[in-house]
Short mmCIF file of C-alpha atoms in Angstrom, two decimals:
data_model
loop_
_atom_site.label_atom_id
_atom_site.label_comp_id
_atom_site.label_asym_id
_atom_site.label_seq_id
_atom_site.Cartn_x
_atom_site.Cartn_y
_atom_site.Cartn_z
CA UNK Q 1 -69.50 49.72 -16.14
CA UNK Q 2 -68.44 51.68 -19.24
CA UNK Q 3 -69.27 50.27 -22.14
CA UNK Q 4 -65.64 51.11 -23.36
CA UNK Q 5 -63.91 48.19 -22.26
CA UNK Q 6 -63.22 45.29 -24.71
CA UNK Q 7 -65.02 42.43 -24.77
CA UNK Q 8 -64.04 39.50 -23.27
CA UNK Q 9 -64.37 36.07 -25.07
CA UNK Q 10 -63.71 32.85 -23.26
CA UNK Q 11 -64.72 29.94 -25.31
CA UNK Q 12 -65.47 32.35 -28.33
CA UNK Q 13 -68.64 33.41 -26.71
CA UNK Q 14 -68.02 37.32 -25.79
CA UNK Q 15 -69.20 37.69 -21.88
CA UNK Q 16 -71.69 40.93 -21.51
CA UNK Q 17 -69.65 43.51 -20.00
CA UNK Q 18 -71.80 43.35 -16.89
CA UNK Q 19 -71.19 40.02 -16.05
CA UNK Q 20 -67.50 41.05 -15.27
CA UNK Q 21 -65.46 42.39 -12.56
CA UNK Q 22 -64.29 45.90 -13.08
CA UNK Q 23 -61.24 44.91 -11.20
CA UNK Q 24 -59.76 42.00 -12.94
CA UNK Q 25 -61.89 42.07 -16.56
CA UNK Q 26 -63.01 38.15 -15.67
CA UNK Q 27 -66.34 36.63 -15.44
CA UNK Q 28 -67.60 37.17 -11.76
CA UNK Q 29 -67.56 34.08 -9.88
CA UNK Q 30 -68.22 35.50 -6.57
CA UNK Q 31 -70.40 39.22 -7.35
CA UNK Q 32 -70.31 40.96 -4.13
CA UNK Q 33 -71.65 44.55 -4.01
CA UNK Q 34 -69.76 47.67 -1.80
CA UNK Q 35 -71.19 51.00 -0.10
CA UNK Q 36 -71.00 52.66 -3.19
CA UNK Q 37 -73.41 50.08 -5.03
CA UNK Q 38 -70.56 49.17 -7.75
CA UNK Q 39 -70.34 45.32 -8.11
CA UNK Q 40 -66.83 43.51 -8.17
CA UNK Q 41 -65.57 39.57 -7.74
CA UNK Q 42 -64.87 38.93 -3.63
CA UNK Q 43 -61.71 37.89 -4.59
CA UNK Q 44 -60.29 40.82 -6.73
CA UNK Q 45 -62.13 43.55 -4.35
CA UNK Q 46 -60.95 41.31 -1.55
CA UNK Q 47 -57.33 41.66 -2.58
CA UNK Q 48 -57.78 45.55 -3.53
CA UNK Q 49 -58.83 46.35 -0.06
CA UNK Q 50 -56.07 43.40 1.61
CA UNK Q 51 -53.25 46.15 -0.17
CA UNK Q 52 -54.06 48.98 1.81
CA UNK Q 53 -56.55 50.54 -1.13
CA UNK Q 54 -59.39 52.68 0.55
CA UNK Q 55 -61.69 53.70 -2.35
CA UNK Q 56 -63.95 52.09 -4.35
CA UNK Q 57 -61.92 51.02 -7.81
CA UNK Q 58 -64.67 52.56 -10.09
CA UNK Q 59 -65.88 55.85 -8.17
CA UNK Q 60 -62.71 56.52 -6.41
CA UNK Q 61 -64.94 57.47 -3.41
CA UNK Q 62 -63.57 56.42 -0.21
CA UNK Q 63 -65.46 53.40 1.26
CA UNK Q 64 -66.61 54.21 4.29
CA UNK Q 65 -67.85 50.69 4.98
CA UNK Q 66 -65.67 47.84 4.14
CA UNK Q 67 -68.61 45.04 4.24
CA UNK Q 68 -69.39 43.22 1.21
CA UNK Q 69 -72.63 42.34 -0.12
CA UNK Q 70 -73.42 39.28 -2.17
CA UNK Q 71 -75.35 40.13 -5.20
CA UNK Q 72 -77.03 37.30 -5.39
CA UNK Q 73 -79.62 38.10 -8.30
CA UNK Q 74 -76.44 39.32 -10.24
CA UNK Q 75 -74.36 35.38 -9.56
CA UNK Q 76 -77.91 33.39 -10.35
CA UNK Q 77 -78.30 35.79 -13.70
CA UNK Q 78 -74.75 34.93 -14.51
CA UNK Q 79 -75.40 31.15 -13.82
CA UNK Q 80 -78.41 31.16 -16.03
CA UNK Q 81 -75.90 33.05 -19.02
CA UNK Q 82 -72.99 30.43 -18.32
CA UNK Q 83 -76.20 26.94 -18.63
CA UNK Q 84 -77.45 28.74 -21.85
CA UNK Q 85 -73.52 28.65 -23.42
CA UNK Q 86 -72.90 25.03 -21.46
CA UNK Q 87 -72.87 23.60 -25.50
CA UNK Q 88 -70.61 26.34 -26.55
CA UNK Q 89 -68.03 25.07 -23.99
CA UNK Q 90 -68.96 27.50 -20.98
CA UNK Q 91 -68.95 25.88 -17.65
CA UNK Q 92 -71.51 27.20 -14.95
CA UNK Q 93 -69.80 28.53 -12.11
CA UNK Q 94 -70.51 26.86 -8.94
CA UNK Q 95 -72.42 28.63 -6.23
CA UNK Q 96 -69.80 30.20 -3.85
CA UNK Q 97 -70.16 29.22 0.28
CA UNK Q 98 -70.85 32.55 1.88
CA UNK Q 99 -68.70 33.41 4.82
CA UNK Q 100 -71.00 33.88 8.26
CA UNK Q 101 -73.01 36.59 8.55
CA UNK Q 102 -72.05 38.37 11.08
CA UNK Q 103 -75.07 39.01 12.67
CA UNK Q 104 -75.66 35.26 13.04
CA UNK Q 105 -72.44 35.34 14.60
CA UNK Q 106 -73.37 38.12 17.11
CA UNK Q 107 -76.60 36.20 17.77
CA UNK Q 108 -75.01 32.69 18.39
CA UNK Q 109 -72.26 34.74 20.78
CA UNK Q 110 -75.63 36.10 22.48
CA UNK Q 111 -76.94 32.70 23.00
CA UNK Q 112 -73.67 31.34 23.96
CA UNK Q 113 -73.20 34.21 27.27
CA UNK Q 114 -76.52 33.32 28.43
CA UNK Q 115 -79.49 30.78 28.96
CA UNK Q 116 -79.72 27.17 29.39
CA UNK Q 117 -76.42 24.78 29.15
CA UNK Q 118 -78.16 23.30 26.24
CA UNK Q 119 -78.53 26.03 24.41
CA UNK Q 120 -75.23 27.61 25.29
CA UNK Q 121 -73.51 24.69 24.34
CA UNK Q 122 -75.60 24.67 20.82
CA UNK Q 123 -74.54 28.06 20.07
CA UNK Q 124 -70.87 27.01 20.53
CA UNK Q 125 -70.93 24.19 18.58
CA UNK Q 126 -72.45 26.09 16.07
CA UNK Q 127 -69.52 28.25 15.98
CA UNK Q 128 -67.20 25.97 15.63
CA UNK Q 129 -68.39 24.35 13.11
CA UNK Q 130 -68.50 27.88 11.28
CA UNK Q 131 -64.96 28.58 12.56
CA UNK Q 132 -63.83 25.24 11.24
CA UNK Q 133 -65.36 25.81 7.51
CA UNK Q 134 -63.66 28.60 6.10
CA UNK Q 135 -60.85 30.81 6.64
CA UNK Q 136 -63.10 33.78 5.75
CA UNK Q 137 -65.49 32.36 8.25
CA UNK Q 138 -62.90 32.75 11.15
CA UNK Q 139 -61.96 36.30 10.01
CA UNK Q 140 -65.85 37.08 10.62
CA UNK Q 141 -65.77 35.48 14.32
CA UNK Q 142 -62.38 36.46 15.75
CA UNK Q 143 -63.29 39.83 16.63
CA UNK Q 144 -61.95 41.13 19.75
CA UNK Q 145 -65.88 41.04 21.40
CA UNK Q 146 -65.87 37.95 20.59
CA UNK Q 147 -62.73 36.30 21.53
CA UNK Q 148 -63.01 38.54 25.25
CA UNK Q 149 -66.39 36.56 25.24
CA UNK Q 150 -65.02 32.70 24.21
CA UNK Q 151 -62.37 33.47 26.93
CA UNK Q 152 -64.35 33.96 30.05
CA UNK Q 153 -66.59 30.81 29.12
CA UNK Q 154 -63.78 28.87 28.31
CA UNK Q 155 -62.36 29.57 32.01
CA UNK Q 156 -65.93 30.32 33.78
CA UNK Q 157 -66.97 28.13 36.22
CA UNK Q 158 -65.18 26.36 39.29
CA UNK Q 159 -64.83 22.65 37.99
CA UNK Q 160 -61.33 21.92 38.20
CA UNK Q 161 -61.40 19.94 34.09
CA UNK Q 162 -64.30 22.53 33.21
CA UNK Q 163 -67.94 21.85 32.09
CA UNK Q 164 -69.35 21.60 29.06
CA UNK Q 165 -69.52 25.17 28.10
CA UNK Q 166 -65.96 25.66 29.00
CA UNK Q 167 -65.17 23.04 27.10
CA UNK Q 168 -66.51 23.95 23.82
CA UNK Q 169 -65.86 27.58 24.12
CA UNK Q 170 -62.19 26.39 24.36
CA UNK Q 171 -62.93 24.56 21.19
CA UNK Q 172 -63.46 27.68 19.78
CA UNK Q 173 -60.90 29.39 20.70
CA UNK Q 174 -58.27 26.59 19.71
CA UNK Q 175 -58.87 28.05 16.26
CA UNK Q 176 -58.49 31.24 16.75
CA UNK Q 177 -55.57 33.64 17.20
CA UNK Q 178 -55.51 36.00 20.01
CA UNK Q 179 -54.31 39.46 21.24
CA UNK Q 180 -51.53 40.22 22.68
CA UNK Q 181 -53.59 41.20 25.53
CA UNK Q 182 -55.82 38.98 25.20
CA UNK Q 183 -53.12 36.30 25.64
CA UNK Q 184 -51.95 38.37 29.14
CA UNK Q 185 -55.51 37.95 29.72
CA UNK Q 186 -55.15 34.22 30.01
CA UNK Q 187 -51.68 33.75 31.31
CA UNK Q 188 -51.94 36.34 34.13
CA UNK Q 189 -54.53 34.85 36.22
CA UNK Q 190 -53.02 31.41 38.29
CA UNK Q 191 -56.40 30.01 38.07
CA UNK Q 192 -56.97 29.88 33.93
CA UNK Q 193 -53.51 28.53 33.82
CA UNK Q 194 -54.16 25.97 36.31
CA UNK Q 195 -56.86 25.14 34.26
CA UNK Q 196 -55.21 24.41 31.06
CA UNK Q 197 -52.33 22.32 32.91
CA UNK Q 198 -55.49 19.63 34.51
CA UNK Q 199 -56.89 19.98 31.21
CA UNK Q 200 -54.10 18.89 29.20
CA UNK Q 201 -52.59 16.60 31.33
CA UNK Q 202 -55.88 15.01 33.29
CA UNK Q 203 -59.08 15.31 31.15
CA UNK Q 204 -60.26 12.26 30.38
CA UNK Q 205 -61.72 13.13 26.65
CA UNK Q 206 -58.69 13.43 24.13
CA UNK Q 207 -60.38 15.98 22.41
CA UNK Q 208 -60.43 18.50 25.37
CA UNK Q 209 -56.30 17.34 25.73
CA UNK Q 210 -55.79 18.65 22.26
CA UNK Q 211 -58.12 21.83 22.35
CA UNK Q 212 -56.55 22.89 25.91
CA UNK Q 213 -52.97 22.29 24.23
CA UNK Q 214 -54.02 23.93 21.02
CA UNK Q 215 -54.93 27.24 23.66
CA UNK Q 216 -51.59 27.13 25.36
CA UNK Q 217 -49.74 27.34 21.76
CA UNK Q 218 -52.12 30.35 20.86
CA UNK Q 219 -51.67 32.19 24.17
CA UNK Q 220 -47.68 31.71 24.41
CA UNK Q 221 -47.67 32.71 20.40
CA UNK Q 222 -50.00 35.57 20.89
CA UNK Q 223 -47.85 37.16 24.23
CA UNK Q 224 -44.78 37.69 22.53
CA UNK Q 225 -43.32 37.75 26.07
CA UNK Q 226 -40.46 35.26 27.47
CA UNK Q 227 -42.28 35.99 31.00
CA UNK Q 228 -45.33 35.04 29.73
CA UNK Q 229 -44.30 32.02 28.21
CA UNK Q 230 -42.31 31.02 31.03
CA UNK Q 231 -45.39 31.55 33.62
CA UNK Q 232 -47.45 29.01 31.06
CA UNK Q 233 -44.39 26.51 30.61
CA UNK Q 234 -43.98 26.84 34.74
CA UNK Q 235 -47.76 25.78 35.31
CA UNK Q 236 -47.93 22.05 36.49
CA UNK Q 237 -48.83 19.67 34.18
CA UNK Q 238 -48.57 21.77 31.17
CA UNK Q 239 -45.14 19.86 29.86
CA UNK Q 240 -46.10 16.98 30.85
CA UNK Q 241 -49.36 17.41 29.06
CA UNK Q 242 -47.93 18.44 25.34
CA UNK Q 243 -45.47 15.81 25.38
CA UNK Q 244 -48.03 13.40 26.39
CA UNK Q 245 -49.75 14.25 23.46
CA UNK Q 246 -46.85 14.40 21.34
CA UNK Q 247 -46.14 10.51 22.18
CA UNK Q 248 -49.90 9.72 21.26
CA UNK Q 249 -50.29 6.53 18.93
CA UNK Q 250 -52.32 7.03 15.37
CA UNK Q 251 -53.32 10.64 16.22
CA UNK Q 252 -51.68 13.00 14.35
CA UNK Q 253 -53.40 16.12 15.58
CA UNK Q 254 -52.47 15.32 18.89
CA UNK Q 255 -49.09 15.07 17.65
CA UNK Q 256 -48.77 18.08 15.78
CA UNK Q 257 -50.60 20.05 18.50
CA UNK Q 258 -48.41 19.02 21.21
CA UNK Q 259 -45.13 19.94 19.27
CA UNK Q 260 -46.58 23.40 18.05
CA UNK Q 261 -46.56 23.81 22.07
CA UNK Q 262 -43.43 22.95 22.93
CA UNK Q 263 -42.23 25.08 20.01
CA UNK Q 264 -44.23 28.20 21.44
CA UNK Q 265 -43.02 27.56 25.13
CA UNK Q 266 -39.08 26.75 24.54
CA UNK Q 267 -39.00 30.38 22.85
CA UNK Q 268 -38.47 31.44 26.49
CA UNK Q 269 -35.21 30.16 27.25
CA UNK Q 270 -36.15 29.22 31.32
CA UNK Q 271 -39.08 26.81 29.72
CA UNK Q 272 -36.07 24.53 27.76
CA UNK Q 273 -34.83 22.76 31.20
CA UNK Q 274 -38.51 21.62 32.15
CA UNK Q 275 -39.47 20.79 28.51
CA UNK Q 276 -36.13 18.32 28.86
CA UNK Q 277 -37.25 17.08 32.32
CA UNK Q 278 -40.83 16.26 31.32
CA UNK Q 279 -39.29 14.01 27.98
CA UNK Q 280 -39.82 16.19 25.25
CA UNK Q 281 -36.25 15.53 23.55
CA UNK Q 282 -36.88 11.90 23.19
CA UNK Q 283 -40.89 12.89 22.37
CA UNK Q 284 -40.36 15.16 19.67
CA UNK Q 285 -37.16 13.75 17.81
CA UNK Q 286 -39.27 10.27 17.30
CA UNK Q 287 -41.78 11.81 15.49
CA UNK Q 288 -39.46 14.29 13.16
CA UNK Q 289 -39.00 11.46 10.15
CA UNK Q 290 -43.16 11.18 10.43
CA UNK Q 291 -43.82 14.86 10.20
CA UNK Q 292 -45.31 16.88 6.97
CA UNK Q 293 -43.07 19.81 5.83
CA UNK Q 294 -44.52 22.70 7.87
CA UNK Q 295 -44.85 20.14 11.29
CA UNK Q 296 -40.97 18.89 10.80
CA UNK Q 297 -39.72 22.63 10.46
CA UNK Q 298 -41.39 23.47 14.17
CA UNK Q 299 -40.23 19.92 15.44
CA UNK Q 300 -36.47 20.20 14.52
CA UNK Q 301 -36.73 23.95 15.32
CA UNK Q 302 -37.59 22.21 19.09
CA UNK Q 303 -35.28 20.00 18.91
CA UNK Q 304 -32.41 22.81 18.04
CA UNK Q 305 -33.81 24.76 21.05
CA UNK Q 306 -33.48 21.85 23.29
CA UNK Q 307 -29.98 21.40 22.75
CA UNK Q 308 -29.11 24.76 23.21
CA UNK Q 309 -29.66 23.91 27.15
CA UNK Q 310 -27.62 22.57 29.26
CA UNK Q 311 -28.67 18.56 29.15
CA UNK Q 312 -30.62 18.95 26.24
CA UNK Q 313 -27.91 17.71 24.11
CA UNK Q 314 -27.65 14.42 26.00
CA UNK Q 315 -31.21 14.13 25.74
CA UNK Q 316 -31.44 14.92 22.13
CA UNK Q 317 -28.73 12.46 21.27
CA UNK Q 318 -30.37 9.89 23.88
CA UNK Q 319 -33.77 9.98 22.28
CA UNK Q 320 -32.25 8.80 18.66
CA UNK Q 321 -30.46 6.09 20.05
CA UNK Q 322 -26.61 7.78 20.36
CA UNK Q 323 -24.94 10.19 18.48
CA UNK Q 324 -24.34 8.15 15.31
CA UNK Q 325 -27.68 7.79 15.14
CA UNK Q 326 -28.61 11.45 15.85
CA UNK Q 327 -26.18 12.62 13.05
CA UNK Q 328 -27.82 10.24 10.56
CA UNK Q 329 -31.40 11.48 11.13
CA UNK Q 330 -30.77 15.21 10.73
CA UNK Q 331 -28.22 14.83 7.48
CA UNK Q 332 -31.77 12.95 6.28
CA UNK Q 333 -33.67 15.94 7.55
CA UNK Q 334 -31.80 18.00 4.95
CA UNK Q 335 -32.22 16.05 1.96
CA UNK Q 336 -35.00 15.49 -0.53
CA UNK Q 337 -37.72 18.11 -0.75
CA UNK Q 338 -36.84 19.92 2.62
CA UNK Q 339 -37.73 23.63 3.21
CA UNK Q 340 -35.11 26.13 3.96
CA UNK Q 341 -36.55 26.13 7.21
CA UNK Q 342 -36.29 22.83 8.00
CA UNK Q 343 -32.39 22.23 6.99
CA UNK Q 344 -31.14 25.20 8.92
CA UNK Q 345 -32.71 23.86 12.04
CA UNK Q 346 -31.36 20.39 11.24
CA UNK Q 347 -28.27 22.14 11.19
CA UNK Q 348 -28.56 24.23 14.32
CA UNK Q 349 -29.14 21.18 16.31
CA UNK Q 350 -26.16 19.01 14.06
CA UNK Q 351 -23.91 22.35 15.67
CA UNK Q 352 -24.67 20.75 18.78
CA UNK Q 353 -24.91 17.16 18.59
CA UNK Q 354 -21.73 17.04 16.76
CA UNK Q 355 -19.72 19.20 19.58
CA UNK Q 356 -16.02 18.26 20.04
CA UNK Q 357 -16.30 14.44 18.68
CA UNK Q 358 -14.47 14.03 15.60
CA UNK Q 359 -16.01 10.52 15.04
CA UNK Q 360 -18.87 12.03 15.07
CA UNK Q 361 -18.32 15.15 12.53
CA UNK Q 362 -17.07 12.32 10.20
CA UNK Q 363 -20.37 10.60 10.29
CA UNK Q 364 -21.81 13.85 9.30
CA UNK Q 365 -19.47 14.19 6.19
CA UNK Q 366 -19.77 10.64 5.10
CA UNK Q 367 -23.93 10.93 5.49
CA UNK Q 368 -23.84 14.17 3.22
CA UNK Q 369 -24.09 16.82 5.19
CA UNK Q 370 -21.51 19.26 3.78
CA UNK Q 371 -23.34 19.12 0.00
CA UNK Q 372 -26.68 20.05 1.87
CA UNK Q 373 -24.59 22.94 3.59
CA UNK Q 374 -23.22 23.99 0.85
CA UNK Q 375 -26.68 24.29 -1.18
CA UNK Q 376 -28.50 26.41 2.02
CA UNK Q 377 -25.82 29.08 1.27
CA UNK Q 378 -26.01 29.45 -2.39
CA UNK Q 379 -29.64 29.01 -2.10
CA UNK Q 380 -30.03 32.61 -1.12
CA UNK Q 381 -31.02 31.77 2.72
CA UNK Q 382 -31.65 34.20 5.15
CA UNK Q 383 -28.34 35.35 7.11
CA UNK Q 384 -29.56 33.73 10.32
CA UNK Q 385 -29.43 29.94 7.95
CA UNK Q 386 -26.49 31.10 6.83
CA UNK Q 387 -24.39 31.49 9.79
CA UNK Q 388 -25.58 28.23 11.28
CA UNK Q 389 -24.64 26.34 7.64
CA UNK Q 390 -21.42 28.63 8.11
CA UNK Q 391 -20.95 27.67 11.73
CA UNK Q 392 -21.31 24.10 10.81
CA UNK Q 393 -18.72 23.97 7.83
CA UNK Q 394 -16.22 25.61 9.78
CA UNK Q 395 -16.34 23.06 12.20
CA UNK Q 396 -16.45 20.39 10.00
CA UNK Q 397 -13.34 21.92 8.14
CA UNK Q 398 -11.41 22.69 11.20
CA UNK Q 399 -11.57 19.36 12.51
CA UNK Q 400 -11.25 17.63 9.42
CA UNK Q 401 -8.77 16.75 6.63
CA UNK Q 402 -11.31 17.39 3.80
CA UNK Q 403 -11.42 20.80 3.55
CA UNK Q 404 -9.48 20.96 -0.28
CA UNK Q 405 -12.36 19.52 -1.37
CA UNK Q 406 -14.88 22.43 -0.75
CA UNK Q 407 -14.92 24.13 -3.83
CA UNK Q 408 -13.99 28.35 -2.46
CA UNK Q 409 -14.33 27.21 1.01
CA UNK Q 410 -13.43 30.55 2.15
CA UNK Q 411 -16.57 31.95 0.22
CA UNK Q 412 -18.60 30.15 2.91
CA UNK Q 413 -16.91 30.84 5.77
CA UNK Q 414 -16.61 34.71 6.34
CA UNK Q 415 -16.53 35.39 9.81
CA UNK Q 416 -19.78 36.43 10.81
#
């Protein structure tokens, strides 16, 4: 490192010039070494790489290996420097978690194609308990060897609820995103979808429920084709399944895994009518005043989907208890802390559930709504928000004698 730079001084001690990444000019927390033998901090050579950068910062030779080496004589050497300046204020940086090597990973894959059920299964578990660890731990496993391998253990086999290798190879895989073709993979062979439907519908553990479900969402998400979501939302039992789960008692994951289905299947407009004949209005609208942020955005985003289908409506407005009631939970929807997300779904489905009935577009006004519009478009939404919270106001001021009071009305309600 040139001896150029300017020292750094944290706590008035100056930090060696060594002991710092060339990247960011910060103590290394994380040393990791390149092809070209210069040392940087994961993070900031992490983040170099992540923005399209194909050289090494300091040579400016292209790196013709993108794997990164811990240094780990380099992190115990700065350890040693930051305990020797602990009474000077200097606090020892803790010893990073290494993602997986992945040559373990290749070796537990190995072990997990092949040899006894006990030590197939071991391997597996073993993988998903590295999957489940670390973001930069799944980023190691999900390579496309490995998810081709996870996917023909996960529907290997001729049981009709799977054995136990199945079972925790789809454990694995309910973690991890997949292809697009992997995803066709699944969804065009009858038999693997037959499997997921008696899987998350039948199996008797819970667990297997959720991680069949959890597969379903990260097939129909990774196709990125109505057909193919439609062939997974026609399967039997798989409806029935996710909104089972999505009425579980005291198990959130269950909950939030079963909705994040529903989501992924009502995309295709042909799955809405069987998502409303297997329950899901009346499923998914009791859980949307339970739901953390990110879960209530895909919940009323189903629920908005739903009534976009002939009956869903009804069933929407049927599952809160009548319209007065339906009005009253998605004005809530918008208030408070709610994402951008979240209110212009609540206000797709309000679009809906309000319809023709004036009583109930004055339940909307009196609960709030129009100040929550009204916010959405100043607050720099995107244009799809927009025409929704446009849509809505419209209504609202077409119907009803109120309108003088929105301050430039017209500013909100270009045609569109």
């Amino acid at each position: 490192m040139p001896g150029s730079v300017a020292a750094l001084d944290v706590a008035a001690v100056t930090v060696p010039h060594y002991f710092r990444c060339p990247i960011s000019l910060e103590l290394m927390r994380d040393p990791v070494t390149v092809c070209t033998g210069q040392t940087y901090d994961r993070p900031s050579i992490e983040s170099w790489v992540a923005t399209g950068n194909t050289t090494c910062p300091v040579t400016r030779v292209p790196l013709a290996d993108f794997t990164l080496i811990p240094n780990h004589t380099l992190r115990r050497l700065i350890q040693e420097w930051c305990v020797a300046h602990r009474s000077l204020g200097v606090e020892r940086i803790p010893t990073p978690k290494q993602p997986a090597d992945p040559l373990l990973v290749r070796s537990l894959v190995a072990s997990a194609s092949a040899g006894s059920v006990t030590s197939r299964v071991a391997a597996l578990c073993r993988l998903r308990a590295l999957a489940r660890e670390s973001e930069k731990n799944r980023a190691v496993i999900s390579t496309h060897e490995t998810r081709s391998v996870l996917v023909e253990i996960a529907f290997e086999g001729k049981e009709e609820l799977a054995d136990q290798p199945a079972l925790e190879a789809m454990a694995v895989l309910s973690i991890l995103p997949l292809s697009e073709a992997e995803s066709t993979a699944v969804a065009t062979r009858p038999e693997r979808l037959r499997r997921l439907g008696e899987m998350v519908r039948e199996h008797p553990s819970m667990e297997a429920r959720i991680n069949a479900a959890a597969v379903i969402e990260v097939v129909a998400a990774g196709a990125r084709s109505a057909e193919i979501r439609t062939a997974v939302g026609e399967t039997e039992g798989v409806m029935e399944g996710l909104v089972a789960l999505v009425e579980q008692q005291g198990n959130p994951r269950a909950v939030r895994v079963g909705i994040r289905g529903l989501f992924a299947l009502c995309l295709a407009k042909e799955n809405r009518f069987r998502a409303v004949a297997a329950g899901a209005a009346a499923a998914v609208v009791g859980r949307v005043g339970e739901l953390a942020s990110s879960d209530a955005e895909r919940a009323l985003a189903t629920v908005e989907l739903l009534c976009r289908w002939e009956g869903g409506r009804e069933a929407v407005v049927a599952g809160w208890g009548g319209g007065a009631a339906a009005v009253e939970a998605l004005v809530r929807a918008m208030a408070g802390k709610a994402s951008g997300r979240t209110v212009e779904h609540a206000a797709g489905a309000l679009v809906a559930v309000l319809g023709n009935s004036e009583t109930l577009q004055w339940e909307a006004v009196a609960a709030g709504v129009v100040s929550h519009l009204l916010l959405l478009v100043q607050g720099g939404c995107s244009e799809r928000a927009k025409r929704k919270a446009q849509l809505l106001l419209k209504l609202l001021r077409s119907a009803l004698p109120f309108h003088n009071s929105l301050p430039n009305s017209d500013d909100y309600l270009q045609p569109f």
